[in-house]
Coordinates of C-alpha atoms and ligand atoms in Angstrom, one line a residue:
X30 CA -25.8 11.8 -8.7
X31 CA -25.8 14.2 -5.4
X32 CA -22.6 12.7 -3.7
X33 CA -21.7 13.7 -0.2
X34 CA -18.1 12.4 1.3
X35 CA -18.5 11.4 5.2
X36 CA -15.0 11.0 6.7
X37 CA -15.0 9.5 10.0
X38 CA -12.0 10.1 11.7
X39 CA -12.4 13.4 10.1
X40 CA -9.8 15.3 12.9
X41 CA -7.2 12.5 12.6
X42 CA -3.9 12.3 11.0
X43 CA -5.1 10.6 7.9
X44 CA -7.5 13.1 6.8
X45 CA -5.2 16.0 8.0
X46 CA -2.1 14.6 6.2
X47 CA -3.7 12.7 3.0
X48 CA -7.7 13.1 2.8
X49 CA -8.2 16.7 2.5
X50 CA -5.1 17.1 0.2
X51 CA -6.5 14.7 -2.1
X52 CA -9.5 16.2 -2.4
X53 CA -8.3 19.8 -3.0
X54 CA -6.0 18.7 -5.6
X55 CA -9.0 17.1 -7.1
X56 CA -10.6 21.0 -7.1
X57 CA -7.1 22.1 -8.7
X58 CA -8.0 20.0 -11.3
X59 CA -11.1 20.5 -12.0
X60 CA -12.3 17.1 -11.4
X61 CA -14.7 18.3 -8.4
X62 CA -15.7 21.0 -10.2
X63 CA -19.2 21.9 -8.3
X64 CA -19.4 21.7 -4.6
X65 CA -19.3 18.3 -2.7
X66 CA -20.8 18.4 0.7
X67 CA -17.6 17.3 3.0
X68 CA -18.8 16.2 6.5
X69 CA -16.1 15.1 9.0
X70 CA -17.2 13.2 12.0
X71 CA -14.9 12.9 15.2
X72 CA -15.2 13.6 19.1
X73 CA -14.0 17.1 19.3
X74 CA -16.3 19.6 20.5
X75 CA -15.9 21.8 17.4
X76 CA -18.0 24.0 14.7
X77 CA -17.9 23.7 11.3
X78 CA -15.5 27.3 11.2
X79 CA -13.4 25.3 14.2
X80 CA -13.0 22.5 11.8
X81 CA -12.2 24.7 8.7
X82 CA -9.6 26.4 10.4
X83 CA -8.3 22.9 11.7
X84 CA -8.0 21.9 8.1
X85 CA -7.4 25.1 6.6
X86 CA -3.7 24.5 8.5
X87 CA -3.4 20.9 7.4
X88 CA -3.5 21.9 3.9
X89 CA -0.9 24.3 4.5
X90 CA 1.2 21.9 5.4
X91 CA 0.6 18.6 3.3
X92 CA -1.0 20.5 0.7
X93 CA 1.6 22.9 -1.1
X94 CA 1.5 21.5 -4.5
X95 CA -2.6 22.7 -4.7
X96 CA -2.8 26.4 -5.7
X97 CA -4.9 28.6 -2.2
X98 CA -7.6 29.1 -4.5
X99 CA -8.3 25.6 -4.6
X100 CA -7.8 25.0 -1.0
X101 CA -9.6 27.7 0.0
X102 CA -12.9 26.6 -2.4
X103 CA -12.1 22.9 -0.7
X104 CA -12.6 24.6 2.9
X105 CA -16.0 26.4 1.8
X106 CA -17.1 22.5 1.5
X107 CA -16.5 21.3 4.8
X108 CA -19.0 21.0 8.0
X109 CA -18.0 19.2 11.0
X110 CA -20.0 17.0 13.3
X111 CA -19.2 16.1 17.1
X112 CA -20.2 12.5 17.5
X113 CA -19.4 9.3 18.3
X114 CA -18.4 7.1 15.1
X115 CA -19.7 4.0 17.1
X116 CA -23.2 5.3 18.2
X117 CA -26.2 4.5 15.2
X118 CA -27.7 7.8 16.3
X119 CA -24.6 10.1 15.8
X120 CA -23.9 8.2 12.5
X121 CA -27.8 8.6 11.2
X122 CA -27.8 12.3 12.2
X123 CA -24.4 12.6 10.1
X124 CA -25.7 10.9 7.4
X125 CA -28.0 12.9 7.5
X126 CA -27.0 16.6 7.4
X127 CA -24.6 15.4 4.7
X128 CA -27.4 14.0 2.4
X129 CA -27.4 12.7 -0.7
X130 CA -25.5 9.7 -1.7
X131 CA -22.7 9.2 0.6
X132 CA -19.0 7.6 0.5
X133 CA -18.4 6.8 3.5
X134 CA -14.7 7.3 4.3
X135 CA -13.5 5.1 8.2
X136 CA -10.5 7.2 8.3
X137 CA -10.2 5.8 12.0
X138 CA -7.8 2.8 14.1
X139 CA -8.3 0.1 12.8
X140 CA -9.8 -1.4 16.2
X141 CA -12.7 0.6 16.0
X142 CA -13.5 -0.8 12.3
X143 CA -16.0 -3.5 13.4
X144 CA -18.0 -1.6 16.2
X145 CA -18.3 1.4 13.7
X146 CA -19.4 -0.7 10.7
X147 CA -22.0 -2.1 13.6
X148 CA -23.0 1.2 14.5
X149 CA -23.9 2.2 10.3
X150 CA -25.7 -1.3 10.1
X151 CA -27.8 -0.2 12.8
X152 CA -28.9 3.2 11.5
X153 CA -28.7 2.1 8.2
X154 CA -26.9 3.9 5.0
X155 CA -28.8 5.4 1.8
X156 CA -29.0 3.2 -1.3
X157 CA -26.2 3.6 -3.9
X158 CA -23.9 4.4 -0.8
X159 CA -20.2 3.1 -0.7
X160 CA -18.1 2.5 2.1
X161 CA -14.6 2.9 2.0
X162 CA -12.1 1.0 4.9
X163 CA -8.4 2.6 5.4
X164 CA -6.2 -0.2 5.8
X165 CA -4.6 -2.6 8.2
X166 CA -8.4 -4.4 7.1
X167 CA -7.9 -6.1 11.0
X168 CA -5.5 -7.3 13.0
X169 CA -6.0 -11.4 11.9
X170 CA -8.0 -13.4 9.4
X171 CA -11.2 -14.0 11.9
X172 CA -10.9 -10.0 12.2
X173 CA -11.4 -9.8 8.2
X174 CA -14.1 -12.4 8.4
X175 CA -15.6 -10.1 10.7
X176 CA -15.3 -6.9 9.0
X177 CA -16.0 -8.7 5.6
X178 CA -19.5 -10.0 6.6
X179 CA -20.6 -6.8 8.0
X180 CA -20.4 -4.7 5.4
X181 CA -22.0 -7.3 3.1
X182 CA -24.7 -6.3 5.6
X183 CA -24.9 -2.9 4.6
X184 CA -23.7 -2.7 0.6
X185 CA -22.7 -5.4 -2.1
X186 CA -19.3 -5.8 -2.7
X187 CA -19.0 -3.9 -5.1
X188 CA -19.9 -0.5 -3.1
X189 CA -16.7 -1.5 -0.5
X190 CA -13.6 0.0 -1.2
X191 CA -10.9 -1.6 0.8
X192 CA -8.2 1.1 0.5
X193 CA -4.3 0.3 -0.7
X194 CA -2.7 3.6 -1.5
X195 CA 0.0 1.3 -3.6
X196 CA -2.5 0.6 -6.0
X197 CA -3.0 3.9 -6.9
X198 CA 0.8 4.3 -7.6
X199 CA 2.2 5.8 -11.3
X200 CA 4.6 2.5 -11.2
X201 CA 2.0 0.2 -9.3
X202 CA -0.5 0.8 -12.8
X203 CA 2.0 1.0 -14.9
X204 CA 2.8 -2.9 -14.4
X205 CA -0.6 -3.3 -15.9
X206 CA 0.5 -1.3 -18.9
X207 CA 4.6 -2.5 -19.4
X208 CA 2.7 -6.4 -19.3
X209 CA -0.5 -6.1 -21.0
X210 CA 0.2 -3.6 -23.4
X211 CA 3.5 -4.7 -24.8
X212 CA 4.4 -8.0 -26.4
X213 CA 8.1 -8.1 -25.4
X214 CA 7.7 -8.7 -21.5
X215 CA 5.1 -11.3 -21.1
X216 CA 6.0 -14.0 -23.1
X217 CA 9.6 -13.8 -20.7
X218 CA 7.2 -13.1 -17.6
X219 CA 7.4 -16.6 -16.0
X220 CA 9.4 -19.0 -14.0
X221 CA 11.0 -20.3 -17.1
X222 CA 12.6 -17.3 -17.8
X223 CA 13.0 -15.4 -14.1
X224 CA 15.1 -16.5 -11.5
X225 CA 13.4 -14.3 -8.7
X226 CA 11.4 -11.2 -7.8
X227 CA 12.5 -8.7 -5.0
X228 CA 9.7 -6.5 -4.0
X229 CA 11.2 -3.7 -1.7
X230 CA 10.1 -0.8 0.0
X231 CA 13.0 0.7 2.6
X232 CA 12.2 3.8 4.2
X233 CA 14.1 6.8 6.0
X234 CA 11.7 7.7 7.7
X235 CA 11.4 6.9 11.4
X236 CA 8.4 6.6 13.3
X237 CA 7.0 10.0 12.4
X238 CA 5.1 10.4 15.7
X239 CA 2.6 7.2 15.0
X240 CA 3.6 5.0 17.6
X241 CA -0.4 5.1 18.5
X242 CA -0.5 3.5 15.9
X243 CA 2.3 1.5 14.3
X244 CA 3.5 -0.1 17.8
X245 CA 0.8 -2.4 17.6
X246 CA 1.0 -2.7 14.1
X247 CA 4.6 -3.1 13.0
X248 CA 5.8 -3.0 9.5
X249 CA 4.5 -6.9 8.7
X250 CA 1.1 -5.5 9.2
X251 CA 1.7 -2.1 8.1
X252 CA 3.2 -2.9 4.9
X253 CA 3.4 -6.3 4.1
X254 CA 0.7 -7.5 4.5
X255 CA -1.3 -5.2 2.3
X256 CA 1.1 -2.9 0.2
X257 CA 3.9 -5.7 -1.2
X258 CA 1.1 -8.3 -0.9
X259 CA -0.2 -6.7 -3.5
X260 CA 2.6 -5.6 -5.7
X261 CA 3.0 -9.2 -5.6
X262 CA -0.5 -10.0 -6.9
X263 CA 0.0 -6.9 -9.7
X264 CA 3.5 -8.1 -10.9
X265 CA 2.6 -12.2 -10.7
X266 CA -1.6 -12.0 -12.0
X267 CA -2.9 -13.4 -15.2
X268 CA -4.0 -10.8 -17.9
X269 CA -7.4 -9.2 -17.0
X270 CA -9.8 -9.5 -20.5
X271 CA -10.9 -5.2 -18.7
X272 CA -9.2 -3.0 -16.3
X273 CA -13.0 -3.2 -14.7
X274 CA -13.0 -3.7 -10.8
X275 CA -14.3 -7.7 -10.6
X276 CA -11.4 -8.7 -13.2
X277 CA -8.8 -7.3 -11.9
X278 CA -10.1 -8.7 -8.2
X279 CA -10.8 -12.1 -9.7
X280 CA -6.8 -12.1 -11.1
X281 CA -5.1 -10.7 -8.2
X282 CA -7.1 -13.0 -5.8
X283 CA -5.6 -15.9 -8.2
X284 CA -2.7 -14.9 -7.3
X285 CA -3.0 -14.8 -3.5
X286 CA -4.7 -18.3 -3.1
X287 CA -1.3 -19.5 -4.9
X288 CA 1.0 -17.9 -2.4
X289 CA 2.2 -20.4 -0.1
X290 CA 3.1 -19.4 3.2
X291 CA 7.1 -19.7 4.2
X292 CA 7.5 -23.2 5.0
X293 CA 10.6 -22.4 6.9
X294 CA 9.9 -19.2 9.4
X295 CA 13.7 -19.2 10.6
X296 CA 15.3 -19.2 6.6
X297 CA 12.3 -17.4 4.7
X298 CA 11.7 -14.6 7.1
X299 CA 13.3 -11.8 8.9
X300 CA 12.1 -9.1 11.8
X301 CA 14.0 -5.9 13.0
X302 CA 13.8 -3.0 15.0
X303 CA 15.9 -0.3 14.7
X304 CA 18.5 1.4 17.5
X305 CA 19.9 4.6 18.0
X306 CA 21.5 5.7 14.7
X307 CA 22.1 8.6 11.9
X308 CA 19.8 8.8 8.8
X309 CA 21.1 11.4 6.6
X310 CA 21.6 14.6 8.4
X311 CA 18.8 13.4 11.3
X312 CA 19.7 11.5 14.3
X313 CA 17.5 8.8 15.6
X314 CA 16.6 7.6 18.9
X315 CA 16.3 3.8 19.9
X316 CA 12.7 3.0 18.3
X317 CA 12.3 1.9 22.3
X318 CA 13.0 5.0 23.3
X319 CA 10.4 7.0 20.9
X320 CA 7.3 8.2 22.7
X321 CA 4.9 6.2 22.8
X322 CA 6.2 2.8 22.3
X323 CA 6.3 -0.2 25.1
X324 CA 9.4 -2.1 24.2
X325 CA 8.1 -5.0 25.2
X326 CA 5.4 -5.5 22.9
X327 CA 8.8 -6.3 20.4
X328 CA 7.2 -4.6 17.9
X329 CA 9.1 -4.9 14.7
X330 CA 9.9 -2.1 12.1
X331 CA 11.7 -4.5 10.0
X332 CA 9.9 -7.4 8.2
X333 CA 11.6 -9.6 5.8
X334 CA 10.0 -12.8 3.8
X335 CA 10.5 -15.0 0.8
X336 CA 7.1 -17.0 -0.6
X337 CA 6.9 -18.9 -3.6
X338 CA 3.1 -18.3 -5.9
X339 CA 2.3 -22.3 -6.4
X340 CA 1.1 -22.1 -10.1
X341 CA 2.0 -23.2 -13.3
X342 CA 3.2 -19.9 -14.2
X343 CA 5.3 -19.4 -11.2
X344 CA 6.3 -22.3 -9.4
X345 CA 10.0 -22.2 -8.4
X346 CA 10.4 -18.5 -8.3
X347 CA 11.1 -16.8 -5.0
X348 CA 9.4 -13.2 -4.4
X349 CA 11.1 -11.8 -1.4
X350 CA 9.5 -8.9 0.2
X351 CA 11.1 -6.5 2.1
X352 CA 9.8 -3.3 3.9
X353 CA 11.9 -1.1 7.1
X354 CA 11.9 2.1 8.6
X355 CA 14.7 4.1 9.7
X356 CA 17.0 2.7 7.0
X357 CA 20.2 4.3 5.0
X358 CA 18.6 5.3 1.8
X359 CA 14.8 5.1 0.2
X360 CA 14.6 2.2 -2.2
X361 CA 11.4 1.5 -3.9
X362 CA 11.3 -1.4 -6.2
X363 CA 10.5 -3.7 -7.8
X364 CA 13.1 -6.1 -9.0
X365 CA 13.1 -8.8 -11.5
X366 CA 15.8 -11.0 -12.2
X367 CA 15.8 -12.7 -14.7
X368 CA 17.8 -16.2 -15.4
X369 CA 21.5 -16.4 -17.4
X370 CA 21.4 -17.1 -20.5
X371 CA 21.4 -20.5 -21.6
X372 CA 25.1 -20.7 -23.2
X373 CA 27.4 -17.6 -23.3
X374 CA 29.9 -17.0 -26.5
X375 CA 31.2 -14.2 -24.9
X376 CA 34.3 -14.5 -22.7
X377 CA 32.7 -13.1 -19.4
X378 CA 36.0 -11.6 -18.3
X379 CA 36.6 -9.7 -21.7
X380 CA 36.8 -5.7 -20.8
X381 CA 36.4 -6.0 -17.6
X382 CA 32.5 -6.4 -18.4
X383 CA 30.5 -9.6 -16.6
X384 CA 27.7 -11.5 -18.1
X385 CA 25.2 -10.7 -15.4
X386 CA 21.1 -11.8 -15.7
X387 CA 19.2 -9.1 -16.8
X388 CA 17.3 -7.0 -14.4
X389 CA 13.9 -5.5 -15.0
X390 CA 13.9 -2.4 -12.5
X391 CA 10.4 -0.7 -11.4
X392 CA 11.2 2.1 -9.4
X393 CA 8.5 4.1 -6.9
X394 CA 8.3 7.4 -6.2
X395 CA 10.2 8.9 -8.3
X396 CA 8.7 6.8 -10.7
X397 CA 11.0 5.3 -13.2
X398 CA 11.9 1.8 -15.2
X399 CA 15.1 0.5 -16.2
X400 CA 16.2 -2.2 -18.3
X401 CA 19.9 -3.6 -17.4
X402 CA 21.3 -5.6 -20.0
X403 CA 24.6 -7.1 -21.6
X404 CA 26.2 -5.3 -24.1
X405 CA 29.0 -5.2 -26.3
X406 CA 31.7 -3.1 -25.2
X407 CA 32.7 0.1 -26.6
X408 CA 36.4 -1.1 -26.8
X409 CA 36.3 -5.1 -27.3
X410 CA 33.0 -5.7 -29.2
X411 CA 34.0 -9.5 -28.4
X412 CA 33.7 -8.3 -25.1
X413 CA 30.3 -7.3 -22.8
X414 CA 29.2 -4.3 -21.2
X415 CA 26.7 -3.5 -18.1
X416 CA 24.0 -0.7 -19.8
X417 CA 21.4 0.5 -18.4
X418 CA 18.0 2.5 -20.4
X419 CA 16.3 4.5 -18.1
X420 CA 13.3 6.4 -18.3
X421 CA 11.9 8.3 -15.8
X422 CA 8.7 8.8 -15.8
X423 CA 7.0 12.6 -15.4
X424 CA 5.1 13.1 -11.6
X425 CA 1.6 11.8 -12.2
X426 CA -1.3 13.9 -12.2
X427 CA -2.7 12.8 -9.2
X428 CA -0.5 12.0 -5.9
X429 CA -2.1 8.0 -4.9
X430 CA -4.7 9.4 -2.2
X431 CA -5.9 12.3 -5.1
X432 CA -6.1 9.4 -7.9
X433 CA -7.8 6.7 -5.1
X434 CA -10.6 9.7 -4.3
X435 CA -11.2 10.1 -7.5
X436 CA -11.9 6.9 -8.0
X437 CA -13.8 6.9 -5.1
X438 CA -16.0 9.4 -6.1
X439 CA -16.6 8.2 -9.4
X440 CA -17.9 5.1 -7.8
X441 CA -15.4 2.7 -9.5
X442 CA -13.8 -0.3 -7.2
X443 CA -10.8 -1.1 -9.8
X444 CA -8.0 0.3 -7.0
X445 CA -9.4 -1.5 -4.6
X446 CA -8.9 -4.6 -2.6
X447 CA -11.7 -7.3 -3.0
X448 CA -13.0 -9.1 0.1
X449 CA -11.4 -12.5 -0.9
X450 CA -7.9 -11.1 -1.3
X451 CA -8.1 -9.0 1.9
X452 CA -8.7 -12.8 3.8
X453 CA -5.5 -14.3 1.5
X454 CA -3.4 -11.7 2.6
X455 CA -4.0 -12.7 6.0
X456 CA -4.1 -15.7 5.1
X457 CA -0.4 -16.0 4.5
X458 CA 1.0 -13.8 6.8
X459 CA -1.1 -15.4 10.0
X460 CA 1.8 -18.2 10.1
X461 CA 4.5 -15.4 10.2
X462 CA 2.9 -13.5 12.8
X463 CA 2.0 -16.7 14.5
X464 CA 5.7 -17.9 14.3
X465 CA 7.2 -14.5 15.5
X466 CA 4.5 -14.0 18.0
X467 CA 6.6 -17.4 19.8
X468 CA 9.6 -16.1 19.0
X469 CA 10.8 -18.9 16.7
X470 CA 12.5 -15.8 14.8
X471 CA 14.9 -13.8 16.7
X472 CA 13.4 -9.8 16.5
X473 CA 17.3 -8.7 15.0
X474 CA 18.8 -4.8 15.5
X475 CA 19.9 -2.6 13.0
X476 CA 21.3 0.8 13.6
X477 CA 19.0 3.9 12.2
X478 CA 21.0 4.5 9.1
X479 CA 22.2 1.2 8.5
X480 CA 20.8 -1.4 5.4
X481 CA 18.6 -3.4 8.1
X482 CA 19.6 -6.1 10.1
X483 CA 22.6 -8.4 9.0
X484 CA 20.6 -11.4 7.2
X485 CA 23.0 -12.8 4.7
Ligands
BG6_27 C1 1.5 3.7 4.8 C2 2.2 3.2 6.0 O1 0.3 3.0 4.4 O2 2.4 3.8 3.7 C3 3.4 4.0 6.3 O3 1.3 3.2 7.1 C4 4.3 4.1 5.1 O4 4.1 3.4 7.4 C5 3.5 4.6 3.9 O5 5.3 5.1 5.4 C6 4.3 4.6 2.6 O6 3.6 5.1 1.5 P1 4.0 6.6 1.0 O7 2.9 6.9 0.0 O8 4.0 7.5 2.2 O9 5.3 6.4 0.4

């Protein structure tokens, strides 16, 4: 099949920053090994040598890792197009100098989603083409709706990929394999034998330039309500009978419809915004003060909440999910604790070891597993030690935007989200944003630098 990639958005910081590097290190490897026609789409008045040059300097800078030669082939690929993403004829004239079977890439704000997937139902896209959505998938659940009954306008379901880089994550997949794979985890994977799941992705990084962007977002909506939402769905679904894209949809959604939303907003949730501080060797300003963002939208960029999954599996189990910017040290994990054992012979103060739970680690980026467990100790065996196996895992082959393109391109929907779950999400994080929108949750400060705001 002749595929052509159209990226809308195609001068913006996505494509610069995580598009186009995906796609050249899919040249380095071979995987795009004859020419794909790249068209980018966006309002600048530019040529296609313009528009290489443009990218040409992106790569340079996000892009590294991929050997010139590659990046260089990569750049012989790309036209440009001045138009308008929201105006049918701009989109059928793109659509058609790319020409053959398109993915359609919306690497734009998530505002102009709907009047954009309006525009290509109007001028109509080729059979066999796919249409791929960046995330947030809206601002609500009536935005979702919205989105979600457009593009079953223009392709089935299965031709949508709702992006989530997560899911394209070495540790993210390798859930899949450490559960379905092995015999010792799952029989243990359960409320019976777990206590609770942390599901926690701190940040250093500030805002990086994007308040544009993530002011009117804030981390609930840029992170948790996608990203850990579906962590969650990976580390609490049923076992798929394939990998295939409707079976792991069908579990994950499962999952979702379970999640209850925090019945307390006050005790099961938390929002933050950082204040002047030092991470690392970096100082940073009040979030207020960065450019761009208007204080009083009291945007948060710290978002904090415990939900219980309502099954038969689960029930009883808290999953807390956590996500900030601007904090002390990157932690990416997940974290499963599981319950203490259910009589001890040991003497829990022998040798100075304690009979903590057991702790299933899944560490992110770098990507890594360990297993913490009692032991005896080296001096008293009557008495217990903390051990910890490690393993860390080797870089994957593909960073999550190379591995998510190729997937793309290959016309397979496994990484992506499903219409169903992208309405669940919002589903159960409309009540949080509902409930912090009339400030029944104090918006808390933390200090750049500092673990996040003092929750208990
Ligand atoms: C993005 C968020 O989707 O994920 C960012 O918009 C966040 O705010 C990023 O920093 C984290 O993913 P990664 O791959 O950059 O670690």
């Amino acid at each position: 099949m002749n595929r052509s990639f159209v990226v809308l958005g195609g001068t913006g910081d996505l494509t610069g920053r995580l598009l186009l590097p995906g796609l050249a290190e899919l040249v380095a490897a071979g995987v795009l090994a004859e020419p794909v026609t790249v068209l980018a789409v966006s309002q600048e008045d530019w040529s296609d040598e313009e528009y290489r040059d443009w990218a040409r300097a992106r790569l340079s800078e996000h892009a590294g890792h991929v050997p010139e030669a590659a990046r260089e082939r990569l750049a012989g690929w790309l036209g440009y197009r001045h138009g308008d993403v929201t105006v049918p004829a701009d989109l059928r004239a793109a659509l058609e100098r790319a020409g053959g079977v398109p993915v359609v890439y919306l690497a734009l704000p998530n505002t102009v989603f709907l009047p954009t997937l309006e525009a290509l139902a109007e001028a109509g896209v080729p059979d066999g083409a796919v249409i791929a959505v960046e995330k947030p998938f809206g601002r609500n659940l009536a935005d979702a709706r919205q989105l979600n009954e457009v593009l079953h306008r223009l392709v089935p379901e299965d031709r949508v990929f709702r992006t989530d880089h997560f899911l394209a994550m070495q540790t993210v997949l390798n859930i899949l394999g450490l559960r379905f794979a092995n015999r010792v985890f799952e029989p243990v994977w359960n409320a019976q034998h777990l206590e609770r799941v942390d599901i926690v992705f701190d940040e250093t990084l500030g805002l990086e330039g994007r308040a544009g962007y993530y002011d009117t977002a804030g981390a609930l909506r840029d992170m948790l309500q996608n990203h850990l939402l579906q962590m969650l769905a990976v580390v609490a679904m049923e076992p798929p009978a394939a990998l295939d894209a409707r079976s792991l949809a069908a579990r994950k959604a499962d999952v979702l419809r379970a999640v209850r939303p925090p019945r307390d907003m006050r005790r099961d949730t938390v929002r933050g915004r950082y204040t002047a501080g030092t991470v690392g060797d970096r100082e940073l300003p009040d979030y207020t003060a960065e450019q761009g963002v208007q204080a009083d939208r009291g945007t948060e960029t710290y978002a904090e909440y415990t939900v219980e999954v309502d099954n038969w599996r689960w029930a009883g189990v808290p999953f807390r999910l956590r996500s900030g910017k601007a904090l002390g040290a990157d932690r990416h994990e997940i974290v499963l604790r599981f319950k203490p054992v259910p009589h001890l012979a040991f003497d829990p103060g022998t040798d100075g070891g304690g009979a903590e739970s057991d702790v299933l680690r899944l560490r992110l980026d770098p990507d890594g597993i360990s297993l913490e467990l009692n032991l005896n100790g080296a001096g008293d065996p009557f008495g217990l030690e903390r051990r910890s196996l490690d393993v860390d895992l080797p870089p994957a082959r593909l960073s999550a935007y190379g591995l998510l393109l190729e997937e793309l391109l290959a016309g397979r929907a496994a990484l992506s989200i499903s219409d169903v779950e992208a309405e669940e999400s919002w589903r159960i994080v409309e009540p949080i944003l509902a409930a912090w929108a009339a400030g029944e949750v104090p918006l808390l400060e933390y200090p750049a630098g500092s673990d996040g705001p003092a929750c208990g």
